[in-house]
XYZ file of C-alpha atoms in Angstrom:
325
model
C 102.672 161.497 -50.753
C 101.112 160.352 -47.563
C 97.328 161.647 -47.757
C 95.743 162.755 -44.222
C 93.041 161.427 -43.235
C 89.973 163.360 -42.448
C 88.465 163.361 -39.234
C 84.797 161.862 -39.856
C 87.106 159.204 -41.433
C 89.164 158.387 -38.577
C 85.379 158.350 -36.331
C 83.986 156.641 -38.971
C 86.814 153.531 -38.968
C 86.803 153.571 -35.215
C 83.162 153.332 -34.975
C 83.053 150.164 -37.869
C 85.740 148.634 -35.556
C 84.001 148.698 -32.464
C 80.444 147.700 -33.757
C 82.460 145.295 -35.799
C 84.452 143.153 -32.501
C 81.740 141.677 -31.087
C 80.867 140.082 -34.560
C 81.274 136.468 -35.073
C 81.173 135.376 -31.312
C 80.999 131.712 -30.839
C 78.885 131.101 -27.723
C 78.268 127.713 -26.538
C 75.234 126.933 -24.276
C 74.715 123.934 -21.337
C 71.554 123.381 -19.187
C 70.725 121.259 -16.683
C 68.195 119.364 -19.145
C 71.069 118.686 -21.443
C 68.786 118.081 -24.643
C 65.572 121.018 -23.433
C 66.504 124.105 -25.840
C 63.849 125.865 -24.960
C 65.032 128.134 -22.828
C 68.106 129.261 -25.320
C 65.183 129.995 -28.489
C 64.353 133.578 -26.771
C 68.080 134.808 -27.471
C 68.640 133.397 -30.856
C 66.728 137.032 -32.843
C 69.446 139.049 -30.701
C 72.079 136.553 -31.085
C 71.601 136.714 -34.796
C 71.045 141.294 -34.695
C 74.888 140.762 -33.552
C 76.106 138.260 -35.900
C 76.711 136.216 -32.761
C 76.125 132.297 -33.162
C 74.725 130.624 -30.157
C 74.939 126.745 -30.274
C 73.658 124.599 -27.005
C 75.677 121.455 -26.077
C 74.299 118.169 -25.861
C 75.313 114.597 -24.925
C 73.953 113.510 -27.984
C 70.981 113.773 -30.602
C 68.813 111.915 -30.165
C 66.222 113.681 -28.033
C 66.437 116.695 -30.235
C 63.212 117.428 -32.205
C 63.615 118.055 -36.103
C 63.345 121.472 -37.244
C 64.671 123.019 -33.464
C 65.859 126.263 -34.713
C 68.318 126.065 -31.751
C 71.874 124.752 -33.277
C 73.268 121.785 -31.228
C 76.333 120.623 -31.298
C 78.130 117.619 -28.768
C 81.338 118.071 -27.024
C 82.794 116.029 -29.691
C 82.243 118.013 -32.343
C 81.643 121.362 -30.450
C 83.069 124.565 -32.371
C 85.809 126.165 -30.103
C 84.021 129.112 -28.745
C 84.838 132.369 -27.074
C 82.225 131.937 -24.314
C 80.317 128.818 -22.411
C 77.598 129.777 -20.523
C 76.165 127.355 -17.926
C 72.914 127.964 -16.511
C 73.343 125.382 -13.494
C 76.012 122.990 -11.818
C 74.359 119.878 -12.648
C 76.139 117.536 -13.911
C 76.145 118.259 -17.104
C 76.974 121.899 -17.914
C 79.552 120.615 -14.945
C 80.848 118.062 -17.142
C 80.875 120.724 -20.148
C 83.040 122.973 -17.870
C 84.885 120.415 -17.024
C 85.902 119.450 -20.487
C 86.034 123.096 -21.935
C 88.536 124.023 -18.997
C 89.901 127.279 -21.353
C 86.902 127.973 -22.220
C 85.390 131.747 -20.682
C 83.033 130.915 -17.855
C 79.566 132.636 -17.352
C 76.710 131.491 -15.751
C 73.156 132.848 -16.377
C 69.871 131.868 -14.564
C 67.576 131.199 -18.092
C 65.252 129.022 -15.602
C 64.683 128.965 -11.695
C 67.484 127.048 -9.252
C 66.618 126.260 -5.584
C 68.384 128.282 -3.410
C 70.371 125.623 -2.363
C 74.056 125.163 -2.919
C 74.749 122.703 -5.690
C 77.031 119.785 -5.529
C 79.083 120.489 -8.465
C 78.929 124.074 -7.695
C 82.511 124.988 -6.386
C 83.837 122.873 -9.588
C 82.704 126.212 -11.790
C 82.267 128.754 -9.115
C 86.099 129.631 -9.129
C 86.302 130.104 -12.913
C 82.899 132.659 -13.498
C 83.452 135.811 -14.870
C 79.818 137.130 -14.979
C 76.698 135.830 -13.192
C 72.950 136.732 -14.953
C 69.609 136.523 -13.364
C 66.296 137.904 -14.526
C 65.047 139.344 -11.105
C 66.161 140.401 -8.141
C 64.722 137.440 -6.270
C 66.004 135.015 -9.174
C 69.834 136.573 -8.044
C 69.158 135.699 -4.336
C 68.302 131.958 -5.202
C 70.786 131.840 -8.027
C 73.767 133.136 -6.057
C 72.429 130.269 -2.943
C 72.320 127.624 -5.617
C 76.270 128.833 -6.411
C 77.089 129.233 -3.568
C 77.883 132.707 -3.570
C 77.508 136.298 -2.250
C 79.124 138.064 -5.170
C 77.681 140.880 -7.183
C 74.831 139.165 -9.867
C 73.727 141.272 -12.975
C 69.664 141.561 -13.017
C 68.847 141.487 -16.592
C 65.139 140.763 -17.110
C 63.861 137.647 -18.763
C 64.296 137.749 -22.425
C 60.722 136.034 -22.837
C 59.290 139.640 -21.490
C 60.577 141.577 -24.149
C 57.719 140.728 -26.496
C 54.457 140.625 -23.459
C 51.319 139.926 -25.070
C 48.592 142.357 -24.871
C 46.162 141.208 -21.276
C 42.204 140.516 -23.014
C 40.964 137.658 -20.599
C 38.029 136.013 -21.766
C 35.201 134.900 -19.682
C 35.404 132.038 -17.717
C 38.737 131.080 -19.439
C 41.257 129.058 -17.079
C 44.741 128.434 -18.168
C 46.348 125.243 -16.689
C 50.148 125.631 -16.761
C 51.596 121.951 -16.661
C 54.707 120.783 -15.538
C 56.195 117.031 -15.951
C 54.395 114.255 -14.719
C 57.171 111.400 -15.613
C 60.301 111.532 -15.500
C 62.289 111.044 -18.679
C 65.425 110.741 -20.361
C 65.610 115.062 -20.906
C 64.693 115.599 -17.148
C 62.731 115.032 -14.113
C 59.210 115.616 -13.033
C 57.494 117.501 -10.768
C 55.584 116.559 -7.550
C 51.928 117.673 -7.462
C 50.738 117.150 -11.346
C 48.425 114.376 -9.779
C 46.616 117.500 -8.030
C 46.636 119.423 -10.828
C 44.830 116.870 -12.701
C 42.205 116.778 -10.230
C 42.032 120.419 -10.237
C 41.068 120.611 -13.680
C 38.762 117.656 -14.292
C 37.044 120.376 -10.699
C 37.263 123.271 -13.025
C 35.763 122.062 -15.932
C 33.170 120.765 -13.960
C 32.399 123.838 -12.316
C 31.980 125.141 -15.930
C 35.114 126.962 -16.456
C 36.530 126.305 -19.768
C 40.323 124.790 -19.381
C 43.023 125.804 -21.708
C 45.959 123.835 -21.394
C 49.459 125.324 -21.707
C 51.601 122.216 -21.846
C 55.873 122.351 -20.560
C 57.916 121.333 -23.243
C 58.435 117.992 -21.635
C 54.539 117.239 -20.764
C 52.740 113.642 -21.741
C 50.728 115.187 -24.085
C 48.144 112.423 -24.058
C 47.340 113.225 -20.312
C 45.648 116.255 -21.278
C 44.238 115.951 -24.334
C 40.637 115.548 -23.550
C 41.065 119.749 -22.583
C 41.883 122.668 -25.316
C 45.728 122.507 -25.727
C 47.387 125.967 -26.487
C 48.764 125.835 -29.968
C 50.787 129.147 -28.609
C 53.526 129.386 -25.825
C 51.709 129.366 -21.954
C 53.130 133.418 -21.591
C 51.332 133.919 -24.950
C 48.145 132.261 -24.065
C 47.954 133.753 -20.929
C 46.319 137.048 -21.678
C 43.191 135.548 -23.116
C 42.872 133.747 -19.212
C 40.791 134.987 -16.505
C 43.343 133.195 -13.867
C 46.261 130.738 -14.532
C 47.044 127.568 -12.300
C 49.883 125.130 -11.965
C 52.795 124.233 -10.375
C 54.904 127.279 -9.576
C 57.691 127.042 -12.158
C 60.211 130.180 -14.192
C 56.916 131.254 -16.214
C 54.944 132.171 -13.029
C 55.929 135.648 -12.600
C 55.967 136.726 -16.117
C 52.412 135.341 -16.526
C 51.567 137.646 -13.165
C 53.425 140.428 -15.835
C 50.862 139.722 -17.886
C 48.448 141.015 -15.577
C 46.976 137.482 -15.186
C 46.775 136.111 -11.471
C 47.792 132.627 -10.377
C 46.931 129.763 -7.854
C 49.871 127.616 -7.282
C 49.544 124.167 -7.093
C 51.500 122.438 -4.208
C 52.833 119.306 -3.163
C 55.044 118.423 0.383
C 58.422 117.422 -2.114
C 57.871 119.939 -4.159
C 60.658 122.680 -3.806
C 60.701 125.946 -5.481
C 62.188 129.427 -4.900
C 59.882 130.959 -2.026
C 59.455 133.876 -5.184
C 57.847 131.708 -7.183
C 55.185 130.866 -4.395
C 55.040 134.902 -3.835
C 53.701 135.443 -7.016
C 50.573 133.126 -6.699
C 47.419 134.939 -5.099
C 47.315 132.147 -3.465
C 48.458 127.991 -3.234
C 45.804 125.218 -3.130
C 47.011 121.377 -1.687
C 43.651 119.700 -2.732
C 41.513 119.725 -5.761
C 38.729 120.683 -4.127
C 40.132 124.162 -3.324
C 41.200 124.693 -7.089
C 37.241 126.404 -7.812
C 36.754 129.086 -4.744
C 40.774 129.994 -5.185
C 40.808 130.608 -9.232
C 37.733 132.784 -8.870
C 39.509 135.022 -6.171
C 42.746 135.182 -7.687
C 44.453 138.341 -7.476
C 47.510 139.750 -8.370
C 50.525 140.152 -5.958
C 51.568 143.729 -4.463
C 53.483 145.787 -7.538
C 56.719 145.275 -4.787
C 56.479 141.599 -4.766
C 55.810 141.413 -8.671
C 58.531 143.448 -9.854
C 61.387 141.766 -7.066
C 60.508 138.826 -9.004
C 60.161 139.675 -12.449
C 62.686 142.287 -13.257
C 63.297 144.887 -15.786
C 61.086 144.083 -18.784
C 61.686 144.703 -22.203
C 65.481 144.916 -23.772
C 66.677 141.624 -21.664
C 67.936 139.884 -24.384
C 70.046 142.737 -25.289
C 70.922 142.920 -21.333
C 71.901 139.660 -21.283
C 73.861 139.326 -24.302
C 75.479 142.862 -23.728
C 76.347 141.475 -20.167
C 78.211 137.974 -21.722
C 80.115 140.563 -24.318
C 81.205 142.173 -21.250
C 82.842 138.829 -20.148
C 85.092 138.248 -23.079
């Protein structure tokens, strides 16, 4: 005798089978700095809330730290996945395309692109079924850098969705590095020789200098300064003003609440956004005192068209590559 079923059961099964689809995803990752997982560690606390498995690809190991908490994994011996995400056309989340040609295509702006159209960038333009960026501004260089005028999600930054509480502390300068040499993970950034002379000015105009190193700084260069034992977003709120070399963490420091002098250079080339942000930009060290005691922060227009929704953007984002399967 065939036994009906109830109602609340048949909701009930339905609603296990749709929380229960997107369980198990295999999503592989590839940056422009092929071994710099840094920029995939925000997602991995939502990845993990959906049973989802995020592993970045890599040409190899051996520039991966010990203990990374990001899983790697080389084309090689790559699991087969039901999504790649690229988050540029260099050459190698090209070459990772390239290999993984049935491979779902997304491409998501985790850290700023020049508004330029990239090389490799009609190689995986074709194939994309979703395109992410954080900000509205971060869509209008990100869809440049493809190549395209389609329709980009906005999704926040996931590194938002946690802001740390604004307390500056007096006198208090954070210096936000980026990379002064080249090296085998990436390349460097023009103007860190300014920067250097900006802070050896600071200190000596008795500011105290806090360091917030990128992941790929010389250490040793800085070292005769306070080094932030906590992320440069983090350490932020305890600065008066930040300075550095406009880079991706520039407007969420300015979400902060904490204003920034941008550090320039004639080859340096950056998003015009990421400029926008700064109260204002310095080329010489001997600007670096007067500017850092008048920093301000931008209009709320030009903040938020840069920064984007805050809060929930690693749910946005993940939602948004779901949406692509």
């Amino acid at each position: 005798m065939k036994i009906p079923l109830s109602r609340r059961a048949v909701l009930g099964g339905a609603l296990t089978l749709a929380l229960g689809s997107g369980r198990g995803r295999e999503v592989l990752v590839a940056t422009n700095e092929p071994w710099a997982t840094y920029h995939v560690k925000p997602l991995l606390a939502e990845a993990a809330r959906r049973g989802w498995r995020l592993t970045q690809l890599v040409p190899d190991r051996s520039k991966i730290t010990p203990g990374d908490p990001v899983p790697v994994a080389t084309l090689a011996d790559a699991p087969k996945a039901d999504l790649l995400v690229v988050t540029g056309a260099g050459d190698w989340p090209a070459d990772c395309a390239a290999r993984l040609r049935r491979t779902p295509l997304a491409a998501s702006a985790l850290a700023y692109q020049v508004p330029v159209e990239a090389p490799r960038a009609k190689e995986i333009r074709p194939r994309l079924r979703l395109i992410t960026a954080s900000s509205a501004a971060d869509a209008r260089s990100f869809g440049a850098y493809f190549g395209t005028r389609r329709r980009i999600e906005v999704v926040g930054s996931p590194q938002t969705d946690d802001l740390p509480a604004r307390a500056p502390e007096k006198d208090l300068v954070l210096v936000l590095t980026s990379v002064t040499h080249p090296d085998g993970t990436g390349t460097s950034a023009p103007g860190t020789q300014l920067l250097l002379d900006s802070a050896g000015r600071l200190a000596a105009a008795g500011k105290r200098v806090l360091v917030g190193l990128h992941p790929r700084e010389n250490r040793a260069l800085w070292e005769k300064y306070e080094i932030s034992s906590v992320s440069s977003l983090v350490a932020s709120a305890r600065a008066e003003a930040a300075i550095g070399i406009p880079g991706t963490v520039f407007p969420l420091i300015a979400a902060v609440g904490t204003p920034l002098v941008g550090c320039t250079d004639p080859a340096l080339t950056v998003p015009e956004y990421l400029r926008a942000v700064c109260s204002s930009t310095i080329a010489e060290a001997g600007q670096a005192v007067s500017a850092v005691s008048d920093a301000r922060l931008p209009d709320p227009e030009v903040l938020a068209d840069a920064v984007g929704p805050v809060g929930g953007s690693a749910r946005r984002l993940l939602g948004a590559w779901a949406g692509a399967l």
